[in-house]
Coordinates of C-alpha atoms and ligand atoms in Angstrom, one line a residue:
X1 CA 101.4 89.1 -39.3
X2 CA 103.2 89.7 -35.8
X3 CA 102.1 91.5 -33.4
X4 CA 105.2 93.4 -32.7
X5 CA 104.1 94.7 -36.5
X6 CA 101.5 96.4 -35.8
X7 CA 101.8 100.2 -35.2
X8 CA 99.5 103.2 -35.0
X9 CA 98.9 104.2 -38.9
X10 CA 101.4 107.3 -38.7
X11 CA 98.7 108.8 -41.3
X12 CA 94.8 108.4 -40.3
X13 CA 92.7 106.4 -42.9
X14 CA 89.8 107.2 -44.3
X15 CA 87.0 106.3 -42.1
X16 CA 85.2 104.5 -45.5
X17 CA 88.2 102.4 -45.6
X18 CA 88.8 101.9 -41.5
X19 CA 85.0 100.1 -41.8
X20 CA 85.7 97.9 -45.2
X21 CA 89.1 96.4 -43.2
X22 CA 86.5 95.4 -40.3
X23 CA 83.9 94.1 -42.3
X24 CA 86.6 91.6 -43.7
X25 CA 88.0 90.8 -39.8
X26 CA 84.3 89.5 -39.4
X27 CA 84.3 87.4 -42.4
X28 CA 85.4 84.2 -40.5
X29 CA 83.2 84.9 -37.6
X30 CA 80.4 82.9 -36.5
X31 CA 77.2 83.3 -37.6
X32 CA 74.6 84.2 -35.7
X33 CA 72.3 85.7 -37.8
X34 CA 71.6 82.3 -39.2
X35 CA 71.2 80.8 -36.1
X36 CA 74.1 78.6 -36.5
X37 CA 75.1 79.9 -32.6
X38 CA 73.6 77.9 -29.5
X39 CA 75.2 80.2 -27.0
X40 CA 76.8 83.9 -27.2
X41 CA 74.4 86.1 -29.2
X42 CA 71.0 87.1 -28.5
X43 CA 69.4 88.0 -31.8
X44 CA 65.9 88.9 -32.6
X45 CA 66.7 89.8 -35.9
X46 CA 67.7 93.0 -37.5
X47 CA 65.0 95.1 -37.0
X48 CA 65.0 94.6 -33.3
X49 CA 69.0 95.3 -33.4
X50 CA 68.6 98.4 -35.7
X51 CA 66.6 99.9 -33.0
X52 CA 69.1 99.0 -30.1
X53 CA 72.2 100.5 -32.5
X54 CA 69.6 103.8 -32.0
X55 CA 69.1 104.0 -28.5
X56 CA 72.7 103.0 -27.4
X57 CA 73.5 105.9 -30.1
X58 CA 71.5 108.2 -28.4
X59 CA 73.0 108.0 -25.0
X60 CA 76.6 106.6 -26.8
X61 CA 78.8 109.4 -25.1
X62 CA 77.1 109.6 -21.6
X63 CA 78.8 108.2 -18.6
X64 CA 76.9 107.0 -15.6
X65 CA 80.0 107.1 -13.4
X66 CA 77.9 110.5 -12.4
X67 CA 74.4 109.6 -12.7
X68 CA 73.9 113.1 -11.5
X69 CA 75.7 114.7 -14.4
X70 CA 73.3 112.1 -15.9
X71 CA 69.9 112.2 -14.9
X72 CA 68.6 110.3 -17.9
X73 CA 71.0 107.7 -17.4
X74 CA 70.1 107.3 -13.4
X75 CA 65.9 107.3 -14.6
X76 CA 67.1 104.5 -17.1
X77 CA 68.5 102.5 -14.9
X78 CA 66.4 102.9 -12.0
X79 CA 63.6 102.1 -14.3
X80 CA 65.3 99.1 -15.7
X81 CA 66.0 98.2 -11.9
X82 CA 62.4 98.4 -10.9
X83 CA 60.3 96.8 -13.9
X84 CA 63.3 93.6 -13.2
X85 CA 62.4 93.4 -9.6
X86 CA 58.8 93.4 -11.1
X87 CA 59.3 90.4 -12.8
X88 CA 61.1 88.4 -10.3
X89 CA 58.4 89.0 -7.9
X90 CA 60.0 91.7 -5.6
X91 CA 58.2 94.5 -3.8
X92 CA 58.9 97.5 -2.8
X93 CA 61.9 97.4 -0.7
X94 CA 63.6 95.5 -3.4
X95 CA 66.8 97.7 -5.0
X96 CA 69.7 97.1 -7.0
X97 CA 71.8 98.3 -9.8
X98 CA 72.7 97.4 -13.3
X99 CA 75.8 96.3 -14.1
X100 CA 78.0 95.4 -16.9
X101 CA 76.8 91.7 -17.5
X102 CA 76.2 89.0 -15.2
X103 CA 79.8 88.1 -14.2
X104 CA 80.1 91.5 -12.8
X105 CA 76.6 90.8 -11.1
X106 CA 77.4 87.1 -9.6
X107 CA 80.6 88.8 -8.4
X108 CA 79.6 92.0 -6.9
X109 CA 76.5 89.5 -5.1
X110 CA 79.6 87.7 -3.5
X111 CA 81.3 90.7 -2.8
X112 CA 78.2 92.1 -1.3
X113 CA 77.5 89.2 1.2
X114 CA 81.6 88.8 2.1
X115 CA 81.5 92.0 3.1
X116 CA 78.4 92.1 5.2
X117 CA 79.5 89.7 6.7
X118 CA 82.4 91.3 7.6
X119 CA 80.6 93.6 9.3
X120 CA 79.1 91.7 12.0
X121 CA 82.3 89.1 12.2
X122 CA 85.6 90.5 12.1
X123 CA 87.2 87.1 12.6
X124 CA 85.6 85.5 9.6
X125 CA 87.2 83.8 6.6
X126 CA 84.3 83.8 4.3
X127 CA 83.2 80.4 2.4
X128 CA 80.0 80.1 -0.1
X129 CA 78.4 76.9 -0.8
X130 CA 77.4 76.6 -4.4
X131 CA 76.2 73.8 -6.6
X132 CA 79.1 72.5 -8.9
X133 CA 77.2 73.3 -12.0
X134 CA 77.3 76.8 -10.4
X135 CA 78.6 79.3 -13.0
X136 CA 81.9 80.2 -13.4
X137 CA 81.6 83.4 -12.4
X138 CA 81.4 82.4 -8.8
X139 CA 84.5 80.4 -9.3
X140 CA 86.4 83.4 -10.5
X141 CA 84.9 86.0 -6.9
X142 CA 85.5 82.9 -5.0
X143 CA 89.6 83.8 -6.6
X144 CA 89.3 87.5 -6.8
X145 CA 87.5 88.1 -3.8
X146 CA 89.3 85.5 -1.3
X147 CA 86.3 83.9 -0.3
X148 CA 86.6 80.4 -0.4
X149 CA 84.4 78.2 -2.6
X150 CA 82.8 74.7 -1.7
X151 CA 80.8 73.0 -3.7
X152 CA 78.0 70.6 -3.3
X153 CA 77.3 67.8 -5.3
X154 CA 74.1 67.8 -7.9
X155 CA 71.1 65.3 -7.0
X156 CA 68.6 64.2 -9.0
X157 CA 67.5 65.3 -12.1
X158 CA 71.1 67.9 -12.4
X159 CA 69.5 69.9 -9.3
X160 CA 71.6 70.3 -6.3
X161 CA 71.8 68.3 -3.6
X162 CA 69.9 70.5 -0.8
X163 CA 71.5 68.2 1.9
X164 CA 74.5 68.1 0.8
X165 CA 74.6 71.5 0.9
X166 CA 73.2 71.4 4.4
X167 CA 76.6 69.5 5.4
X168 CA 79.1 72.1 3.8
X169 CA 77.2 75.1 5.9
X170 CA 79.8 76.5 8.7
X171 CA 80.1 79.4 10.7
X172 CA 82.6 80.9 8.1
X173 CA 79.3 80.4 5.4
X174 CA 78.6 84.1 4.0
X175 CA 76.2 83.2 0.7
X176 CA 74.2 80.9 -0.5
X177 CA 73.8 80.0 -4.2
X178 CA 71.4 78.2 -6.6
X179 CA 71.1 78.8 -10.3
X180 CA 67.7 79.3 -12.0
X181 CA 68.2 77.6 -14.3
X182 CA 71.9 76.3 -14.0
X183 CA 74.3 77.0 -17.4
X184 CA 75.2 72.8 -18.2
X185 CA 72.3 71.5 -18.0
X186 CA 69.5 73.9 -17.8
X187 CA 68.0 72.9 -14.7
X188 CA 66.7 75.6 -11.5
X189 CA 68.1 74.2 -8.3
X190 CA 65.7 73.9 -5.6
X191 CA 65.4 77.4 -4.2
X192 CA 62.5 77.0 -1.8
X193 CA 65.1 74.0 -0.1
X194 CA 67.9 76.6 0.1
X195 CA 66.1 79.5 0.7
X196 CA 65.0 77.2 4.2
X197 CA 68.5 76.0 5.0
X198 CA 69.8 79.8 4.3
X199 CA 67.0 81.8 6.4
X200 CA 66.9 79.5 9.1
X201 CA 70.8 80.4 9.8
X202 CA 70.4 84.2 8.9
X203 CA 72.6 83.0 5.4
X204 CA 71.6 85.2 2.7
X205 CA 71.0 83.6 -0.7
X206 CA 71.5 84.3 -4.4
X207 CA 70.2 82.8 -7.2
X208 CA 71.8 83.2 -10.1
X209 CA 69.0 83.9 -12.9
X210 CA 71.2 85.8 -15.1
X211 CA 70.0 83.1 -18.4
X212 CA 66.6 82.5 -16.5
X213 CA 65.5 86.3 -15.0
X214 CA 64.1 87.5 -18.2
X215 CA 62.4 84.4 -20.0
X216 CA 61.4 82.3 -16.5
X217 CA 58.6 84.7 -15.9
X218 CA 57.3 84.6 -18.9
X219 CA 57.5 80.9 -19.3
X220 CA 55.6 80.7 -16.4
X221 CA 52.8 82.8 -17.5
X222 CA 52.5 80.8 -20.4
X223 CA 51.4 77.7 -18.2
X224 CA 54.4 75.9 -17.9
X225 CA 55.8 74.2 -14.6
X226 CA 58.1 76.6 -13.2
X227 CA 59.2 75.6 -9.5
X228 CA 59.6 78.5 -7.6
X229 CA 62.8 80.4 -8.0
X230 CA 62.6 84.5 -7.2
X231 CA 61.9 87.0 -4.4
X232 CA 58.2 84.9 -3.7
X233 CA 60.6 82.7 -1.8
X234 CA 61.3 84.0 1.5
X235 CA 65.2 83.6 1.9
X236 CA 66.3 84.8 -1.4
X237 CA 68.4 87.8 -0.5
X238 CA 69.5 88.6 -4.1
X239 CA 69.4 88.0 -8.0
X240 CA 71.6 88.2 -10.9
X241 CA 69.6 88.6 -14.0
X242 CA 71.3 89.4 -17.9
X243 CA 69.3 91.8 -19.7
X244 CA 71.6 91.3 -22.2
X245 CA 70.9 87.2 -22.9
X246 CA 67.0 86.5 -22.6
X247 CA 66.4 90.5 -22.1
X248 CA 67.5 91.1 -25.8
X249 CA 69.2 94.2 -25.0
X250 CA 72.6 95.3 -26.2
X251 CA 75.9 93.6 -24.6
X252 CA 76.8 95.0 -21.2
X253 CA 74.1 94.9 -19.6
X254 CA 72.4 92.7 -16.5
X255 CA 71.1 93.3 -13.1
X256 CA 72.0 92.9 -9.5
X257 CA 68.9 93.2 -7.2
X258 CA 68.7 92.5 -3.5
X259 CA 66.0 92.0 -1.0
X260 CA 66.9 95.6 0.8
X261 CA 69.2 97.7 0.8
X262 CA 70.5 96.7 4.1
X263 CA 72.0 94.3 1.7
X264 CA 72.9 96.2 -1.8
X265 CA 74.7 98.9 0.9
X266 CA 77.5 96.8 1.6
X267 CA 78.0 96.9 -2.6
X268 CA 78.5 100.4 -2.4
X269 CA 82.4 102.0 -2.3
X270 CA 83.0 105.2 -1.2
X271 CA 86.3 107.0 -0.4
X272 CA 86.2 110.1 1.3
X273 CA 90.0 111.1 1.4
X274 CA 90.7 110.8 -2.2
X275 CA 92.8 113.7 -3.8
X276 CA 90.7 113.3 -6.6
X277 CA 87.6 114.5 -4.4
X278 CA 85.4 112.0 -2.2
X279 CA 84.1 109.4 -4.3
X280 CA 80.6 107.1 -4.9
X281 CA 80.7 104.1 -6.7
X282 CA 77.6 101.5 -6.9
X283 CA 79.2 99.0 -8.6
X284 CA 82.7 98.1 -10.3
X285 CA 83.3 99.6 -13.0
X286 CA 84.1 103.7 -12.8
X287 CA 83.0 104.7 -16.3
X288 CA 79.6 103.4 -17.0
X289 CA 78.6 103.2 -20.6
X290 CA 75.2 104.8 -20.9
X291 CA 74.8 103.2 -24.4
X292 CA 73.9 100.0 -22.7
X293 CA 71.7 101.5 -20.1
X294 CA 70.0 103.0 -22.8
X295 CA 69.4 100.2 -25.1
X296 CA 68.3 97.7 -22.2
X297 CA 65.5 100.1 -21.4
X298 CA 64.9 100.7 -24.6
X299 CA 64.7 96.9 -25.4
X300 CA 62.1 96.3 -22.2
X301 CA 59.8 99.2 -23.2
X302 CA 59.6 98.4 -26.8
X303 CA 59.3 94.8 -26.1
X304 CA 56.6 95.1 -23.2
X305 CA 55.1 92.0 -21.9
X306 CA 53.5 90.7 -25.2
X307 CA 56.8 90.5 -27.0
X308 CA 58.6 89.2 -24.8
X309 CA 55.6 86.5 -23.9
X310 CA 55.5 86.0 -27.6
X311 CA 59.7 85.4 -27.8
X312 CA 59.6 82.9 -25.0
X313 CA 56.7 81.1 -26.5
X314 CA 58.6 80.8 -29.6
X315 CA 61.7 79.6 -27.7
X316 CA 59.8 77.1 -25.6
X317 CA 58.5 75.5 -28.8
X318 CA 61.4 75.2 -30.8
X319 CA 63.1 74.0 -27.7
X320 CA 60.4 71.1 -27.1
X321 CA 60.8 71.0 -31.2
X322 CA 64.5 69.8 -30.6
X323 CA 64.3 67.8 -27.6
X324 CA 61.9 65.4 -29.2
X325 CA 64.2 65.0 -32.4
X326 CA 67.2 64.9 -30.4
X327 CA 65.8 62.1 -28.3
X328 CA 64.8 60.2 -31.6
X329 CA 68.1 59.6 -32.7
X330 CA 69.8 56.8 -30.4
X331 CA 71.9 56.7 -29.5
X332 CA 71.4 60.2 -28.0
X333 CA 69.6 61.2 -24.9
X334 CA 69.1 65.1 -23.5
X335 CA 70.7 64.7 -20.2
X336 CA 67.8 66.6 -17.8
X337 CA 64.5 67.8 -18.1
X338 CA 65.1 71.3 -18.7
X339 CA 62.9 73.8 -16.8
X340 CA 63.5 76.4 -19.8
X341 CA 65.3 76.6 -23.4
X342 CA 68.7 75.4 -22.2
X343 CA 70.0 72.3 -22.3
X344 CA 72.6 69.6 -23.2
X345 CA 72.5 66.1 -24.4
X346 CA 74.7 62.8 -24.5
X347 CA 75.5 59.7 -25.9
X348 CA 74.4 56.9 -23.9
X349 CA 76.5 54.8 -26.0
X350 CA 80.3 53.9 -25.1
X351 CA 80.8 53.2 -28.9
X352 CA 79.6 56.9 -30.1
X353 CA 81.2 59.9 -28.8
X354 CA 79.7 62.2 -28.7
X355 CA 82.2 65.1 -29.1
X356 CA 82.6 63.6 -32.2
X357 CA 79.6 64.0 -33.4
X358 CA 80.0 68.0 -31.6
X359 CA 82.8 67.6 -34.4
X360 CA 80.5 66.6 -37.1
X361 CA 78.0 69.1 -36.5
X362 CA 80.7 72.0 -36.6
X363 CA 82.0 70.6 -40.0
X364 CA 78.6 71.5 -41.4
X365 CA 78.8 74.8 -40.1
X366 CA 77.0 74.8 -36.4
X367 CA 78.6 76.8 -34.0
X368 CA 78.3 73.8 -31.0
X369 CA 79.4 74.2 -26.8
X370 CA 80.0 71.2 -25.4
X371 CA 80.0 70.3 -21.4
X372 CA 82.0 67.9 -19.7
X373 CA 80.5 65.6 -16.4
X374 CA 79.0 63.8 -17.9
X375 CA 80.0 64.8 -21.7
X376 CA 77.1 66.6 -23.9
X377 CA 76.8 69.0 -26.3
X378 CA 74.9 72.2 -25.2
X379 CA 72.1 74.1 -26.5
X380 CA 70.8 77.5 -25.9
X381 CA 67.4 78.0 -27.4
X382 CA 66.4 81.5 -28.9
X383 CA 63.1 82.4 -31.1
X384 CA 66.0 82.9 -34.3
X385 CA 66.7 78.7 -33.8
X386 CA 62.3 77.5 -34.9
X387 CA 63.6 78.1 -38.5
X388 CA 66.7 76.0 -38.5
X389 CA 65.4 73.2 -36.5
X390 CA 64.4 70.5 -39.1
X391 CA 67.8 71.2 -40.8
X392 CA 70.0 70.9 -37.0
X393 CA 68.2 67.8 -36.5
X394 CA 69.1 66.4 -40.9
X395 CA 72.6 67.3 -39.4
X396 CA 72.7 65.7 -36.4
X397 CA 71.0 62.6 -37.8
X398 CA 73.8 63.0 -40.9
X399 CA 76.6 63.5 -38.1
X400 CA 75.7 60.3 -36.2
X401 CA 76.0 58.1 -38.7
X402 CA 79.1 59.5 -39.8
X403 CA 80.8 59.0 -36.6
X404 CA 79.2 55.7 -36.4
X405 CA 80.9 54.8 -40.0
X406 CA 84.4 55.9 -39.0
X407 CA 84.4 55.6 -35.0
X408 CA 88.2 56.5 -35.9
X409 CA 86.5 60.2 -35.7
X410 CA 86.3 59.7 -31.9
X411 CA 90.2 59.5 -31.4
X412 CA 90.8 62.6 -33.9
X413 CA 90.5 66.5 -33.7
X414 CA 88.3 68.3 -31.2
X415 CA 86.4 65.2 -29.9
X416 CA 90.5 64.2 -29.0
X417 CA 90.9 67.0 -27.6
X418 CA 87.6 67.4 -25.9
X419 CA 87.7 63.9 -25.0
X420 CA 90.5 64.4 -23.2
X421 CA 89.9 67.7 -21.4
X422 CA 87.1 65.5 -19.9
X423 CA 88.8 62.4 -18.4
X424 CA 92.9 62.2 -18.0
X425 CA 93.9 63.0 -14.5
X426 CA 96.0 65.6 -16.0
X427 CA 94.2 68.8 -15.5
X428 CA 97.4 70.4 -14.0
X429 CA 98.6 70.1 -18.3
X430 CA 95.4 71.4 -18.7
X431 CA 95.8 74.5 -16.9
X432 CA 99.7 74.8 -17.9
X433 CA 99.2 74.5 -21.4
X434 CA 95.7 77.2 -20.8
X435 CA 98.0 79.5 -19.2
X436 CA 101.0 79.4 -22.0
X437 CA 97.9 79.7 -24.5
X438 CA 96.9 83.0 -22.6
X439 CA 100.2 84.2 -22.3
X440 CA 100.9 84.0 -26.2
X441 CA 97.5 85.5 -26.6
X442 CA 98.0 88.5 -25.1
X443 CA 102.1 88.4 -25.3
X444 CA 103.4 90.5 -27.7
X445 CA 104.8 87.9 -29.5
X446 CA 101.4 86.4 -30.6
X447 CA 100.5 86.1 -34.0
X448 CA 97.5 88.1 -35.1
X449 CA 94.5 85.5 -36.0
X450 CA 94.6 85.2 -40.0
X451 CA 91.8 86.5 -42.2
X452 CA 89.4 84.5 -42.9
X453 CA 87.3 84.0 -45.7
X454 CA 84.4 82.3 -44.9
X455 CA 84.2 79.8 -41.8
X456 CA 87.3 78.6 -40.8
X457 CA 87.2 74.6 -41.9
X458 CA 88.7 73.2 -39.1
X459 CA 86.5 71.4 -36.1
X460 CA 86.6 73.6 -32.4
X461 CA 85.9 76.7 -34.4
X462 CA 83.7 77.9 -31.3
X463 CA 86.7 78.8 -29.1
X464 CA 88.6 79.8 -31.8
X465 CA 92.4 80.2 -31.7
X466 CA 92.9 79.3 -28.0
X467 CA 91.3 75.7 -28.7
X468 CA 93.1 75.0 -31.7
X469 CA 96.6 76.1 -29.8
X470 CA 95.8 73.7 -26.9
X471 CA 94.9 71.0 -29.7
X472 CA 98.0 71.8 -31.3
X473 CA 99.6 71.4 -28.1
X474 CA 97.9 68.4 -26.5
X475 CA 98.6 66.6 -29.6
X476 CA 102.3 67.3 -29.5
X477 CA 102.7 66.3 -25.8
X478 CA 100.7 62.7 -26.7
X479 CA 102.5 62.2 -30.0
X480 CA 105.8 62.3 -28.2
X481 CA 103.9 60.1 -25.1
X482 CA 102.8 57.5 -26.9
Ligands
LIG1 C1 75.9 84.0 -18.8 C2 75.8 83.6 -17.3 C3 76.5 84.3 -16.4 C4 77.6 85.3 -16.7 O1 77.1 86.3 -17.5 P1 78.0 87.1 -18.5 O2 77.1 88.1 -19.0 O3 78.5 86.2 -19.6 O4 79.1 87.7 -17.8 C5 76.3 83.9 -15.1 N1 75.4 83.0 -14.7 C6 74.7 82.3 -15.7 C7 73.8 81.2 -15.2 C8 74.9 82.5 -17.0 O5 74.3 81.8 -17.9

């Protein structure tokens, strides 16, 4: 069906039928609740979610735009606030705000220091120095918010380079930023390093712990190695952590917390001249859905230390689990040592791909993220996975020796595509064909996705439509090229 079809029903349905029609849009939608997903969903199982649906019910209509109409809401939230700093190691003086997920927190951190900045040096053009494994929500502020983005190299082990990042410091250098752990590979960048290089110039410095803010601490108090990464380091000035990934809270939901708030102050907006009366706003959205508040406090109380000790010692297992069969099965490798539960791994073979084998692994029904420089399939490790390990390992086993049977595999589908994404100079088609992709998407000429029933067949079902389009589209453009 086209787009331009679709119409507000002139006659409302019944509300019995409304829900059967979405029950069978999800139909084709990946599944999560058996683990098949390494990335997106956060599921503790049904009980766990049952009790989130309730507490995001009971605050479904409140708005914390006015936490004063709100008081609940503004407890929630200050409470989520504090017992986050508490984990990450803060004291007293540490405040912050929650926020709609942690794009909104990287951003508004950026944001926060740009503008501080600002404050003190009119003539700036603001730059940050962040690792290139930084995530790419710091690549979108670095757009939105004009401040320019330079990126230092990674050193050893996936960590960045603390020296190179040393060299990309200038006067026009308003933030600092590490990841703990980093998105690609897994891997906490060395904070205590930055956090030097940073305090020594009066830098602030973020670390990005949106994956890492609510399982590192617990990780660590289960014994593991956990290099420093929070507000114990002196020069850490702020932290983005998801209460929505590790957290297990419902979506839209994560927290921005800063040293003082001689720092979260310059996050603030306020307009005082406003014909719609003088106005307050802590973060960036306007309407605040309390729901989410809600459910993330809900999800912290109810979890308390010991379930949430008892969820990341799950997750560290199965991870370790995985590691050790994904490293028995040359020729693959795990491309860092991970600090937590997320990871990636390669092929350190030139005759297996190893998208293909990304493309194997989706055929039987896995829901898999790949990473590019160097190549790797990517794994986010959560307590639901311990029960599917054995058969994700059968699989990957199964889907190695398939690709090494027909390396034809390599030059076909996603692993193509993937491939090369990954390697032509011709990321400028990339972006073009991205773009056109987008456009159609949300164009009104764009057909609606079809219904499924059951998993779509076809490889790349992970990014869906726009991956299959740019397939489509890639294969086109080298069909006519070669
Ligand atoms: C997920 C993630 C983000 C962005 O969070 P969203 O909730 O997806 O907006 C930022 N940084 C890291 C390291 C992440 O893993």
């Amino acid at each position: 069906m086209n787009k331009t079809d679709v119409r507000l029903p002139r006659k409302g349905k019944s509300k019995t039928e409304v829900l059967k029609e979405m029950r069978a849009f999800a139909q084709g939608d990946a599944d999560y609740r058996g683990a098949k997903t390494w990335s997106l969903v956060y599921y503790l199982g049904d009980e766990h979610t049952k009790f989130l649906h309730e507490a995001y019910g009971l605050f479904f209509s409140e708005n914390a735009l006015n936490p004063m109409a709100f008081l609940s809401l503004k407890r929630m939230e200050a409470e989520v606030v504090r017992m986050a700093a508490g984990l990450l190691r803060g004291d007293a003086n540490v405040v912050g705000t929650m926020t709609s997920g942690g794009t909104e927190s990287c951003m508004l951190a950026v944001k926060t220091a740009r503008d501080r900045a600002r404050r003190r040096k009119r003539w700036l053009k603001p730059e940050m120095v962040v690792p290139v494994s930084v995530h790419v929500a710091f690549r979108k502020a670095a757009e939105y918010f004009g401040v320019k983005a330079v990126y230092a190299p990674l050193g050893k082990n996936y960590r960045v380079d603390a020296r190179a990042v040393k060299k990309l410091i200038n006067r026009n250098t308003v933030l600092i930023v590490g990841s703990a752990p980093s998105y690609p590979h897994g891997m906490i960048d060395p904070i205590e390093d930055l956090a030097r290089l940073a305090q020594r110039r009066d830098i602030p410095l973020h670390v990005d712990s949106c994956l890492g803010g609510f399982l590192l601490p617990f990780v660590e108090k289960l014994g593991y190695a956990i290099p420093p990464f929070d507000f114990r380091v002196p020069g850490v000035t702020s932290m983005s952590a998801d209460v929505h990934k590790y957290g297990y809270a419902a979506k839209g939901a994560s927290v921005i917390l800063y040293r003082d708030m001689d720092h979260l102050k310059h996050q603030f907006f306020i307009c005082d001249d406003w014909p719609g009366g003088v106005f307050a706003s802590p973060a960036l959205l306007g309407t605040r859905p309390g729901g989410a508040i809600a459910a993330a406090w809900a999800a912290m109380q109810s979890l308390g230390e010991d379930g949430y000790l008892k969820a990341a010692k799950t997750t560290m297992e199965t991870t370790r689990r995985l590691i050790d069969g994904i490293q028995a099965i040359p020729p693959l490798r795990v491309i860092a040592k991970p600090h937590m539960s997320v990871f990636a791994y390669e092929s350190t073979s030139p005759e297996l791909g190893v998208f293909a084998v990304g493309d194997q692994m989706e055929k039987r029904g896995w829901n898999i993220d790949r990473v590019q420089r160097p190549d790797g399939l990517h794994a986010m490790v959560t307590p639901r996975h311990a029960a599917v390990v054995e058969q994700y390992l059968a699989d990957l086993r199964a889907s190695v020796d398939e690709v090494r049977r027909h390396p034809e595999l390599a030059e076909r589908g996603g692993a193509a595509m993937y491939g090369i994404i990954a390697h032509i100079p011709l990321r400028g088609m990339i972006r073009n064909e991205m773009m056109k992709m987008m456009e159609d998407m949300y164009g009104p000429e764009g057909q609606m996705p079809p219904l499924a029933e059951g998993p779509p067949d076809d490889l790349a079902t992970k990014a869906g439509l726009m991956f299959l389009r740019l397939r489509k589209e890639l294969a086109r453009k080298l069909g006519r090229k070669s």
